[in-house]
Tab-separated table of C-alpha atoms and ligand atoms in Angstrom:
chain	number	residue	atom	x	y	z
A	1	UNK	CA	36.611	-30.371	10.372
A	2	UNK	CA	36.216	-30.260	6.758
A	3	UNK	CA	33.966	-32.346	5.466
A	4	UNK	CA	35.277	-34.719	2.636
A	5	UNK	CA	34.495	-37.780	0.758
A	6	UNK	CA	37.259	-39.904	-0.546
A	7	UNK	CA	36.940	-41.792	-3.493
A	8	UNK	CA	38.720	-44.959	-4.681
A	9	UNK	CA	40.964	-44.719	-7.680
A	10	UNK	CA	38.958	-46.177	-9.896
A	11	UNK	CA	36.101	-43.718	-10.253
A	12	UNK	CA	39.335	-40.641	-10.186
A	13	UNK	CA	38.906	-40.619	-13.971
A	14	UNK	CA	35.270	-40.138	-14.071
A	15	UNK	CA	35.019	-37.266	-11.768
A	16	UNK	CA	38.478	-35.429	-13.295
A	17	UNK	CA	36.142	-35.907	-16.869
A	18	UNK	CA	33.786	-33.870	-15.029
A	19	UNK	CA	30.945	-36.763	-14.626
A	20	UNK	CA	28.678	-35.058	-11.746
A	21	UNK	CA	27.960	-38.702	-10.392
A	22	UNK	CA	29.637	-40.409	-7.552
A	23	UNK	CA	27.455	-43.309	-6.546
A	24	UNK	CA	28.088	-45.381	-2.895
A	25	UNK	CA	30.850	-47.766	-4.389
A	26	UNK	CA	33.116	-45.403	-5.410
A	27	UNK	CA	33.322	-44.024	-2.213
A	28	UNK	CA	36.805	-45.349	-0.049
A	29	UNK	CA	36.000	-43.175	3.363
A	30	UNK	CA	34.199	-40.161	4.804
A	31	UNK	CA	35.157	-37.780	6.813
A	32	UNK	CA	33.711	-35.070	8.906
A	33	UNK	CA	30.821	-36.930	9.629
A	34	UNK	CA	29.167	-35.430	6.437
A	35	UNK	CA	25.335	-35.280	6.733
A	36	UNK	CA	22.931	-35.280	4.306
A	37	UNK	CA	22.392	-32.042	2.106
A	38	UNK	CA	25.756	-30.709	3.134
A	39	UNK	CA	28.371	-29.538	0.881
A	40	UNK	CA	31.649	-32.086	0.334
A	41	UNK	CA	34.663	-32.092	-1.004
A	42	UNK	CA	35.718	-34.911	-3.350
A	43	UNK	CA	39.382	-36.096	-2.919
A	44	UNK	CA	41.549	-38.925	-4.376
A	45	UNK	CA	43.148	-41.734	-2.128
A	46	UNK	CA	46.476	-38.670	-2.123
A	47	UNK	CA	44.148	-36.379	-0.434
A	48	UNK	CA	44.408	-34.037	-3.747
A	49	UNK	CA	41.147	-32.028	-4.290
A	50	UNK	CA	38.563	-33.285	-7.229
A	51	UNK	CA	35.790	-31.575	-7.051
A	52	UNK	CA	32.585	-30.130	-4.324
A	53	UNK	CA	29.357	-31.140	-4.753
A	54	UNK	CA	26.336	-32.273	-2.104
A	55	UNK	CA	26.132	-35.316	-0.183
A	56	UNK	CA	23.314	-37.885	0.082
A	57	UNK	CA	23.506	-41.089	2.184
A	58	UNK	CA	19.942	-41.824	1.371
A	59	UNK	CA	20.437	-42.181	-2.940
A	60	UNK	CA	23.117	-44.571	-4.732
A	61	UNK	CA	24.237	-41.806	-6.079
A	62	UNK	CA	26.092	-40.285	-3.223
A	63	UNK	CA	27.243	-37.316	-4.026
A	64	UNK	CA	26.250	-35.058	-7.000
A	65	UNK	CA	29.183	-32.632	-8.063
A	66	UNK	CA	28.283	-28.724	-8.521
A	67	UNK	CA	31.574	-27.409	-9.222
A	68	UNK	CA	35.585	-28.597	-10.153
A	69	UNK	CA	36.869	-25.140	-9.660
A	70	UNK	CA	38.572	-24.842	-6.101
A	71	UNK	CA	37.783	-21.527	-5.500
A	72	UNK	CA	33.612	-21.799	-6.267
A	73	UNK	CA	31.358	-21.623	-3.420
A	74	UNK	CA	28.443	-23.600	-3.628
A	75	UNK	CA	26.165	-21.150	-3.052
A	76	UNK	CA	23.678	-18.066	-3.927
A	77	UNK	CA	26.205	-16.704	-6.379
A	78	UNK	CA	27.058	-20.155	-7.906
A	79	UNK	CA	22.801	-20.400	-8.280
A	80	UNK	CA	22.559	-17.444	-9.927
A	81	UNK	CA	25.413	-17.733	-12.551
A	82	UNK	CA	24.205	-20.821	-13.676
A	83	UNK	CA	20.706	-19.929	-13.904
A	84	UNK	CA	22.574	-17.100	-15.841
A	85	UNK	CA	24.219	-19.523	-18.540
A	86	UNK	CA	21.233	-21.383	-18.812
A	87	UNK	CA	19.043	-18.506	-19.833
A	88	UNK	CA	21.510	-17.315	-22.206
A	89	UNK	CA	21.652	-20.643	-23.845
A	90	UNK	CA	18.131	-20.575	-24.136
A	91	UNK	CA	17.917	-16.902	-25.507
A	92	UNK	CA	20.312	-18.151	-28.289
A	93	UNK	CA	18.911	-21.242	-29.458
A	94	UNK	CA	15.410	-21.066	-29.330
A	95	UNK	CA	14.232	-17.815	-30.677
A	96	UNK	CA	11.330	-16.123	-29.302
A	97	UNK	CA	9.354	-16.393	-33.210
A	98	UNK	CA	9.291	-20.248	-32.216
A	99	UNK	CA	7.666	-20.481	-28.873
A	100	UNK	CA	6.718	-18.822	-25.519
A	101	UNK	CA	7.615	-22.148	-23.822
A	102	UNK	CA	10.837	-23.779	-22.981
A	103	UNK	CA	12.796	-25.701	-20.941
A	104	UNK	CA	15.194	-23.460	-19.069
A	105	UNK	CA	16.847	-25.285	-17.044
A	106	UNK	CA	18.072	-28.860	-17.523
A	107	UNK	CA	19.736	-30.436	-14.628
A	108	UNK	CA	23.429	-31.483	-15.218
A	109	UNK	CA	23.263	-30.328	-18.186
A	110	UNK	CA	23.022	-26.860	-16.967
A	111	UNK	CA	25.310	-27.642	-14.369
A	112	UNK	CA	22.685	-27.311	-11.697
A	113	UNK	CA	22.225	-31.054	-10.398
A	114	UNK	CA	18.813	-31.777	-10.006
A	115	UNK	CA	16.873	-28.944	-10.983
A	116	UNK	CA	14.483	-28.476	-13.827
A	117	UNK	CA	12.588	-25.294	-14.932
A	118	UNK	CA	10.008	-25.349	-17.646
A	119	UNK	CA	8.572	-21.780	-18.391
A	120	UNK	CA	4.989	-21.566	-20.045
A	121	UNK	CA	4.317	-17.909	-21.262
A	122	UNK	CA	4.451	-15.968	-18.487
A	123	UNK	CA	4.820	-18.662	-15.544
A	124	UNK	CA	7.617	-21.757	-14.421
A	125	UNK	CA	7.148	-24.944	-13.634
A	126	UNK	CA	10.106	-26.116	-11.286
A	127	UNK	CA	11.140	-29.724	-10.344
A	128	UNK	CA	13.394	-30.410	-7.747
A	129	UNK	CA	15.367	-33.942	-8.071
A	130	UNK	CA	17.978	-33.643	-5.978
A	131	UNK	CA	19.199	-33.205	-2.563
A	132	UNK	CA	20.933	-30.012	-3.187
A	133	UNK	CA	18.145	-28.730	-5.370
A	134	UNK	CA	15.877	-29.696	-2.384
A	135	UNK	CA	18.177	-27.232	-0.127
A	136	UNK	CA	18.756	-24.364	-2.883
A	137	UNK	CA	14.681	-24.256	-3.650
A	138	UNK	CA	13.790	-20.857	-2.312
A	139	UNK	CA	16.956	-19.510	-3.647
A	140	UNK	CA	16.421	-20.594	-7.116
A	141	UNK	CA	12.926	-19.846	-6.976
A	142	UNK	CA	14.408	-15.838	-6.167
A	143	UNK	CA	17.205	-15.852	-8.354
A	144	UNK	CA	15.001	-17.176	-11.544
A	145	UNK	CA	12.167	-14.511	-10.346
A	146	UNK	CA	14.410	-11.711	-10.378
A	147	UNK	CA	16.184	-13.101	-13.728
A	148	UNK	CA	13.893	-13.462	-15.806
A	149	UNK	CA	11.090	-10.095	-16.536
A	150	UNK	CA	7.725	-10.449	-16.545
A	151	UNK	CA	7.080	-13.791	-14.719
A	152	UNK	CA	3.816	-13.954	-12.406
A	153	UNK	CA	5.045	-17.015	-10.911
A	154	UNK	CA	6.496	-20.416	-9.987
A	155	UNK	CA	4.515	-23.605	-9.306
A	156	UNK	CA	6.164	-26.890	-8.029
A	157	UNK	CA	5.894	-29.922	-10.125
A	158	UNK	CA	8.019	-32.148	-7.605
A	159	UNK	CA	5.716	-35.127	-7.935
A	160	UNK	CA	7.870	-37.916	-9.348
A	161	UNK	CA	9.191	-40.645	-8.205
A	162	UNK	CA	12.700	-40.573	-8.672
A	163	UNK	CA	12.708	-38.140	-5.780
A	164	UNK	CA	11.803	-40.881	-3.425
A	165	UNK	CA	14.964	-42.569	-4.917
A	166	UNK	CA	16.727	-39.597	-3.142
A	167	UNK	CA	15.035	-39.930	-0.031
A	168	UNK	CA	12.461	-36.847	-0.612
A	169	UNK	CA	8.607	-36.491	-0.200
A	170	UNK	CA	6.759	-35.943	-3.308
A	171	UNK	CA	5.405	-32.076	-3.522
A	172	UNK	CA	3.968	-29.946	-5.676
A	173	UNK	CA	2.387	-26.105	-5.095
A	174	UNK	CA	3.691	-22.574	-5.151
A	175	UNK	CA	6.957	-21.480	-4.896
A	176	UNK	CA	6.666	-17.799	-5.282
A	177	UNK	CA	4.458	-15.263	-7.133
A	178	UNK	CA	0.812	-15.332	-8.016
A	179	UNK	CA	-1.684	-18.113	-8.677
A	180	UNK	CA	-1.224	-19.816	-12.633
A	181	UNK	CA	-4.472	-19.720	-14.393
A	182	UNK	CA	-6.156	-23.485	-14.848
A	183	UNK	CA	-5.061	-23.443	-18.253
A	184	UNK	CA	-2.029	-21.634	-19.810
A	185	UNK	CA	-2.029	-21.462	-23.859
A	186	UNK	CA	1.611	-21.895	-25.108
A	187	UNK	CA	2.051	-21.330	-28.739
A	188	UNK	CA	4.549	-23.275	-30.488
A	189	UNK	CA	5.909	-22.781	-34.260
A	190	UNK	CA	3.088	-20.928	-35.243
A	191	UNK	CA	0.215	-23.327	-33.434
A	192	UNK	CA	-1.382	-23.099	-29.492
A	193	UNK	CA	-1.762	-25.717	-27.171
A	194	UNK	CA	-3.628	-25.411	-24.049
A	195	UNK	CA	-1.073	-26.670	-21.304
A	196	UNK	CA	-2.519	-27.613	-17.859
A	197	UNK	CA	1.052	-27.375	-15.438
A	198	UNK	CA	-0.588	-28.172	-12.120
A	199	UNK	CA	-1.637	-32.266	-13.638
A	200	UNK	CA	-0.920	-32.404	-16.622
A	201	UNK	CA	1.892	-35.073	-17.397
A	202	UNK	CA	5.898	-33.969	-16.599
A	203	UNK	CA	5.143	-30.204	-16.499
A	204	UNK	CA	2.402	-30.205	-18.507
A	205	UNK	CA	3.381	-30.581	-21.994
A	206	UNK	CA	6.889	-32.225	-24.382
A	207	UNK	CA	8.905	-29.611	-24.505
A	208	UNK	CA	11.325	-31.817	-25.597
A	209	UNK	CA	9.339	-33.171	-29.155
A	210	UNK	CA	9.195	-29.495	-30.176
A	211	UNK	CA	11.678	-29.699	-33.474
A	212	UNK	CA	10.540	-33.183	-33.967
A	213	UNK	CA	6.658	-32.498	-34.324
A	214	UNK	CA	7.793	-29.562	-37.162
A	215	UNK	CA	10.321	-32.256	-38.813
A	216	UNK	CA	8.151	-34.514	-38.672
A	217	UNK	CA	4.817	-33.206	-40.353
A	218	UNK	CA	7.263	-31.513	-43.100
A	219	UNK	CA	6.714	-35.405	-44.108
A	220	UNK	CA	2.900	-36.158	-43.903
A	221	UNK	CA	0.994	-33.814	-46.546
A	222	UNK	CA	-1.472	-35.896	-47.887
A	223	UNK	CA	-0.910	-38.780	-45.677
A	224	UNK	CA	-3.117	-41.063	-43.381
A	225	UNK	CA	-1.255	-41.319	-40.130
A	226	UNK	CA	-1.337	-42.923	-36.479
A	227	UNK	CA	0.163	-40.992	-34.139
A	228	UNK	CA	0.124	-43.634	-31.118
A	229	UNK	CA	0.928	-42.282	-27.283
A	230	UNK	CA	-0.884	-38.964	-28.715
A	231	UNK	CA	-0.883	-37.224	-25.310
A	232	UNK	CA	-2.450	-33.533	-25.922
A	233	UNK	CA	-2.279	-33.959	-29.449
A	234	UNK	CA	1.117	-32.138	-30.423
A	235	UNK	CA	1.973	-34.613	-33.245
A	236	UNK	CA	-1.487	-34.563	-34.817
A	237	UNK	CA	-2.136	-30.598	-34.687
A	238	UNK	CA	1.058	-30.456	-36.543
A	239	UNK	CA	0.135	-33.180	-38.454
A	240	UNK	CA	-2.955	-31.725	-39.346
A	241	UNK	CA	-2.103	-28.208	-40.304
A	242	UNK	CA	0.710	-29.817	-42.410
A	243	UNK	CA	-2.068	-31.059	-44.863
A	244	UNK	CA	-2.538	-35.275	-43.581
A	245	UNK	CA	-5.603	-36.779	-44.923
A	246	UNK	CA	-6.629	-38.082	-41.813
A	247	UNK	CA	-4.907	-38.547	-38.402
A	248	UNK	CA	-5.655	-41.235	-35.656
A	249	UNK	CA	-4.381	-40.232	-32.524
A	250	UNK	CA	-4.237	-43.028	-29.344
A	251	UNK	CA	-3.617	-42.907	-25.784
A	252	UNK	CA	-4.743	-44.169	-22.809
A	253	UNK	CA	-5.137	-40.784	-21.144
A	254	UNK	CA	-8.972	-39.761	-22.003
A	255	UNK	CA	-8.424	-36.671	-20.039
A	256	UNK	CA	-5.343	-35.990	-22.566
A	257	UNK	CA	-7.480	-37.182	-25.502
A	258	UNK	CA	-9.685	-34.043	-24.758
A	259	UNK	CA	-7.737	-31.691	-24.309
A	260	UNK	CA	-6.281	-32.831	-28.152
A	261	UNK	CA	-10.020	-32.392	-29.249
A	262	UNK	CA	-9.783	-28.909	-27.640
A	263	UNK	CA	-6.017	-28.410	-28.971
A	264	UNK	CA	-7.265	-29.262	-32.612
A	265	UNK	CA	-10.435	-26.786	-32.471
A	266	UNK	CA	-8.413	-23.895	-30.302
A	267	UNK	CA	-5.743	-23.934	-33.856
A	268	UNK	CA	-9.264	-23.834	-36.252
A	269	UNK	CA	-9.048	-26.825	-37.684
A	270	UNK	CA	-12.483	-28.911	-37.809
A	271	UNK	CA	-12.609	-32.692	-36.501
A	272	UNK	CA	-13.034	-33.864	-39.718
A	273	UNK	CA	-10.053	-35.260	-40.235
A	274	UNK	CA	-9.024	-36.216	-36.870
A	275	UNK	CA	-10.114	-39.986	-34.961
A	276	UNK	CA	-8.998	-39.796	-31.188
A	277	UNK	CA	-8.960	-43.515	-29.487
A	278	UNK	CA	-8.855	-43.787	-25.752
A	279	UNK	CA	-7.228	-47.402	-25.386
A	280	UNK	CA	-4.221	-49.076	-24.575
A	281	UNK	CA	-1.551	-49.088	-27.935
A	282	UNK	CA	-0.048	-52.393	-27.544
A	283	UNK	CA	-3.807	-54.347	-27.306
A	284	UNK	CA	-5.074	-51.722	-30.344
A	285	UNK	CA	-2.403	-51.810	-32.656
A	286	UNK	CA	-3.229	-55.675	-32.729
A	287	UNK	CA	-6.463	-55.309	-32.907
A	288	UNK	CA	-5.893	-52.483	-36.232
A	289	UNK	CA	-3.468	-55.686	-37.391
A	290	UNK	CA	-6.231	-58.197	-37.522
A	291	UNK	CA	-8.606	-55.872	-39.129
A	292	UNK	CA	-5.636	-55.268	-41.457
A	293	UNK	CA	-5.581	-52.082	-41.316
A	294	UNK	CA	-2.810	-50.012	-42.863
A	295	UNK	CA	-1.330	-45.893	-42.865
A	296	UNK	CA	0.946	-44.139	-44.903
A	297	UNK	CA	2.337	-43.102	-41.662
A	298	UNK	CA	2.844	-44.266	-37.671
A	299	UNK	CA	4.421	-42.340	-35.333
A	300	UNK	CA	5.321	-43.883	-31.959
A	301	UNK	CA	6.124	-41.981	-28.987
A	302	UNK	CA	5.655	-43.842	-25.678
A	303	UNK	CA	6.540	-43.218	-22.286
A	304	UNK	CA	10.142	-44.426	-20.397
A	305	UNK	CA	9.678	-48.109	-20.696
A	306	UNK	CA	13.043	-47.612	-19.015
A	307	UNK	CA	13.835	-44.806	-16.566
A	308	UNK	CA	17.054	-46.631	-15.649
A	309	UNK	CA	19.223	-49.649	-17.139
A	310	UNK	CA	17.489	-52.064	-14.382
A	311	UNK	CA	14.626	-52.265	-16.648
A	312	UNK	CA	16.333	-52.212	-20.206
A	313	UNK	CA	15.427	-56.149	-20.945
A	314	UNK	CA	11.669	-55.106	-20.278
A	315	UNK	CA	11.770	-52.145	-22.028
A	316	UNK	CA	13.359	-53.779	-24.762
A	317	UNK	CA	10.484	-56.219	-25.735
A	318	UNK	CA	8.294	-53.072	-25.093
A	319	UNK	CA	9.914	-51.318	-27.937
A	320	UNK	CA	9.963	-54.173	-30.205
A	321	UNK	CA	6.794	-55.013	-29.665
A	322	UNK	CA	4.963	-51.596	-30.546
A	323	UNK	CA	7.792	-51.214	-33.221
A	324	UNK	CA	7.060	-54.881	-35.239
A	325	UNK	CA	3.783	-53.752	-34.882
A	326	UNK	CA	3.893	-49.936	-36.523
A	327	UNK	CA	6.114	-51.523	-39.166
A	328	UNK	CA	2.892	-54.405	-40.163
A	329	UNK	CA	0.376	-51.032	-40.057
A	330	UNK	CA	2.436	-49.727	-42.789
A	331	UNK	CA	1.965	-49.605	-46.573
A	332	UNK	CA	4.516	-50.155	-48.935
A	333	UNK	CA	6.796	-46.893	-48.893
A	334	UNK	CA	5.428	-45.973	-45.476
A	335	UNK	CA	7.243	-43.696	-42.965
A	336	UNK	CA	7.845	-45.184	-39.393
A	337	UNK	CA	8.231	-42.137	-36.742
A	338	UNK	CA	9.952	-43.891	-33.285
A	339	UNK	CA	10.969	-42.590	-31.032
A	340	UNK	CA	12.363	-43.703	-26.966
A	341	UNK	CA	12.639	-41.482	-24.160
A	342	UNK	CA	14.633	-44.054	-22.142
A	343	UNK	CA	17.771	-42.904	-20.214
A	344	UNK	CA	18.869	-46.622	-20.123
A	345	UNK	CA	18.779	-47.208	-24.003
A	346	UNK	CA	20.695	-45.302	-26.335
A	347	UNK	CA	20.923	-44.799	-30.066
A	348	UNK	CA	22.523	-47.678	-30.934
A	349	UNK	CA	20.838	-50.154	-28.849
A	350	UNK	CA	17.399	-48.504	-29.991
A	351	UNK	CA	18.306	-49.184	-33.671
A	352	UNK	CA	18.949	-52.486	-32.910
A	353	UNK	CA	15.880	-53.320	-31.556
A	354	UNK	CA	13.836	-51.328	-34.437
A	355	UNK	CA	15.836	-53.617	-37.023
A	356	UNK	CA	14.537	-56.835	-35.116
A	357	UNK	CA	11.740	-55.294	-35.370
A	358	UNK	CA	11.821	-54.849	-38.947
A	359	UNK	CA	13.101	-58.397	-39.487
A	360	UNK	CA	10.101	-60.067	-37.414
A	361	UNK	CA	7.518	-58.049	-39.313
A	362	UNK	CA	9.024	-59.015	-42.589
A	363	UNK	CA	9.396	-55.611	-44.175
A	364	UNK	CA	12.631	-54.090	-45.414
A	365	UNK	CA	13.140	-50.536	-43.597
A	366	UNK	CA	15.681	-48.157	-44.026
A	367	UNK	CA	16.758	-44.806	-42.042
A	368	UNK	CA	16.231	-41.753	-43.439
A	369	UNK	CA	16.741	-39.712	-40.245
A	370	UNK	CA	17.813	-39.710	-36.720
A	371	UNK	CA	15.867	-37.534	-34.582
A	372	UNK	CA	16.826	-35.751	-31.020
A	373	UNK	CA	15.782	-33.628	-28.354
A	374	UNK	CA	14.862	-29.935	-28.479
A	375	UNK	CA	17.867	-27.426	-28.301
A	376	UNK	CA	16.571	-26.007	-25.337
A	377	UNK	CA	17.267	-29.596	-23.666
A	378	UNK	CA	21.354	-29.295	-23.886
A	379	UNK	CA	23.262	-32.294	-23.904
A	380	UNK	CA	26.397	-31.591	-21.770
A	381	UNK	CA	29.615	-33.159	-22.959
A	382	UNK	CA	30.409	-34.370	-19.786
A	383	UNK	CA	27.008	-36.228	-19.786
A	384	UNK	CA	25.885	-38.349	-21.978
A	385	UNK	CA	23.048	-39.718	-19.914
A	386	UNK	CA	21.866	-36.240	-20.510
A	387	UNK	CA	20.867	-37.108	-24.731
A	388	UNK	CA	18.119	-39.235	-23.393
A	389	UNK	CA	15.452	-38.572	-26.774
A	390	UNK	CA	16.319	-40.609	-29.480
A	391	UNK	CA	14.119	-40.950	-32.646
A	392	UNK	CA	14.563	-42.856	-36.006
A	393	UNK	CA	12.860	-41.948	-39.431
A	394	UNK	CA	12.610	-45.097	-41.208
A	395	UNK	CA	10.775	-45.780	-44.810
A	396	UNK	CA	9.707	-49.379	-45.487
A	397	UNK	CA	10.316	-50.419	-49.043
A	398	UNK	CA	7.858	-50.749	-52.054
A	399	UNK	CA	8.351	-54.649	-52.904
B	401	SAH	N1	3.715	-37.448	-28.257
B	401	SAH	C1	3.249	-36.718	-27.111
B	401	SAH	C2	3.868	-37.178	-25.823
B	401	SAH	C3	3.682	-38.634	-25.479
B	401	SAH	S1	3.961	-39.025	-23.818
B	401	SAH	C4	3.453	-35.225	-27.347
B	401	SAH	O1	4.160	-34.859	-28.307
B	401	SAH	O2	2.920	-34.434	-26.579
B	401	SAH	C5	3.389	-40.650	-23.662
B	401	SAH	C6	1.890	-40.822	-23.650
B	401	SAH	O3	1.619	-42.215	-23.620
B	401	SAH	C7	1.138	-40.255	-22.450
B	401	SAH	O4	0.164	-39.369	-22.904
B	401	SAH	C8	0.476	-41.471	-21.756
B	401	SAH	O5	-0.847	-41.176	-21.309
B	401	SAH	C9	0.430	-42.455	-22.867
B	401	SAH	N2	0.463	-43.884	-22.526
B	401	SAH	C10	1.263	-44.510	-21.626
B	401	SAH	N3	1.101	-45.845	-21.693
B	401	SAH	C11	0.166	-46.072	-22.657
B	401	SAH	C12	-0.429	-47.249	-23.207
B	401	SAH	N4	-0.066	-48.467	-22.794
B	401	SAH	N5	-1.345	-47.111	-24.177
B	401	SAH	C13	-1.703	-45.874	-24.618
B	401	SAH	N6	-1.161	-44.737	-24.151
B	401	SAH	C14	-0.243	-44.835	-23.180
């Protein structure tokens, strides 16, 4: 018997828009006693045909569509196209002058449900966050060997936690190919970064920040900035070798903190100009406050305060909070760089809660430029949860 899920007629729309997400209560009945991992068809209340994708009794989101054409397999050859597309995407919009590291495969987006590859010089970091991706892994890992030239290897990065939201074990470790070295250097519009993939955070380094570090140290010749959730550095090497006077970098990572020391001296630029502070932003940006301290430029880039819209409340006051904050450190005619990685805020809810945050810290603030992720992470038009960077430019006024 075939196996089928059947959806109610309210979530019909959704899926003929092509949204790859079915989650448990838009599903009317099953049928073929569908288990999990296997491949379903999704069909209205009429029995007409929708879409095939994989099913998963253990996650909300039931099933997760890979294809609305009738006549696609999901299979090796369905793998390998898409890996295909993605690739080619990646070969036109990000060109090789810019950087020997990418993101090459973005889930949905890609139209491969689930699976992210990150490639750093000559090796790729994969993450598998899906059911299906979870069944495909060895195949992927294959096709993208045999697609791409000159790759050593493939190392698992399949240690977070929205897999166990999808019923999976954390993993991480080979896939196929040799050994990565401890550290891989990346270069990166014209600078290097030494990226550790096997524990360093996400795959080991943004990807997505990319255009955003060059945008934004266009902006900070001559300036004094705090870069705040500094990570490895990025924002302040950039910063650095755009001409700022001096650049404070936080996090709470002193592991990360180093390896920006090493970042700054592996580009030959001396420590001179560069503070790094291993301590928590929200208690030492009130702390800088009551020493009344002040920059010509903060940057704020901190982790998901809200990986889904459960926590968007939380995350909320999160934002404000560092925001009101960045916005007191400033001087008159200062640049505020903010940014929010949350899939459960978006651009206009963001903006709302930097212009409360404006308002409580009594300075007038105006955009000056909205800011997004890298090109290499595509934003599919049939998912908009997939434009999950958002980033505002904002320059406080003079009186
Ligand atoms: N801007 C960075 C990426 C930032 S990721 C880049 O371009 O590479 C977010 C960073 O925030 C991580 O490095 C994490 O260690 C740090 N972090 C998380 N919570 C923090 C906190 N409360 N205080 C300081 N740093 C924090």
């Amino acid at each position: 018997m075939i196996k089928r899920v059947v959806i109610k007629p309210a979530r019909e729309r959704t899926i003929r828009g092509r949204h790859p997400w079915l989650y448990s209560g838009g599903v009317k009945q099953l049928e073929g006693d569908p288990q999990p991992g296997d491949v379903v068809e999704v069909v209205s209340t009429h029995g007409e045909w929708l879409a095939r994708g994989v099913y998963n009794p253990f996650s909300q989101m039931r099933v997760r569509v890979w294809t609305w054409d009738p006549d696609e397999p999901v299979d090796e050859d369905l793998i390998s196209r898409r890996l295909h597309s993605a690739i080619d995407l990646r070969e036109t919009v990000i060109p090789e002058a810019v950087t020997d590291a990418c993101r090459l495969v973005h889930g949905e987006s890609d139209g491969l449900p689930g699976v992210v590859v990150d490639r750093y010089g000559d090796w790729l970091v994969m993450q598998v966050l899906s059911f299906g991706a979870e069944r495909w892994r060895q195949e992927l890992g294959h096709a993208l060997m045999h697609l791409i030239p000159n790759i050593k290897g493939i190392y698992e990065r399949s240690d977070v936690e929205v897999r166990r939201l999808e019923g999976l074990e954390l993993r991480t470790g080979m896939v196929q190919g040799e050994e990565p070295p401890e550290w891989i250097t990346i270069r990166e519009h014209g600078l290097r970064f030494q990226v550790d993939i096997r524990h360093g955070q996400k795959t080991g380094f943004y990807l997505d920040q990319r255009d955003n570090r060059q945008r934004v140290s266009e902006l900070l010749a001559g300036k004094k900035v705090l870069n705040c959730f500094c990570y490895t550095g990025a924002f302040s090497v950039y910063a650095i070798r755009a001409g700022a006077q001096h650049v404070t970098s936080i996090d709470s990572s002193a592991e990360a903190l180093d390896v920006g020391a090493k970042n700054l001296a592996l580009n030959g630029f001396l420590d001179d100009r560069a503070t790094w502070v291993s301590a928590d932003v929200f208690s030492e940006l009130r702390r800088m406050r009551d020493r009344r301290e002040s920059y010509d430029a903060v940057i704020l880039d901190p982790p998901k305060f809200a990986p889904t819209s459960a926590q968007v409340n939380k995350a909320a006051r999160a934002y404000k909070d560092i925001n009101l904050l960045g916005f007191k450190l400033l001087q008159p005619g200062g640049l505020l760089f903010t940014f929010s990685c949350s899939g459960g805020i978006d651009m206009a809810l963001f903006e709302k809660i930097v212009a409360g945050a404006a308002l409580d810290a009594g300075v007038h603030a105006r955009i000056v430029g909205r800011l997004h992720q890298s090109a290499d992470h595509p934003v599919g038009l049939n998912f908009p949860e997939g434009a999950y960077l958002k980033g505002l430019i904002c320059q406080i006024s003079r009186e």
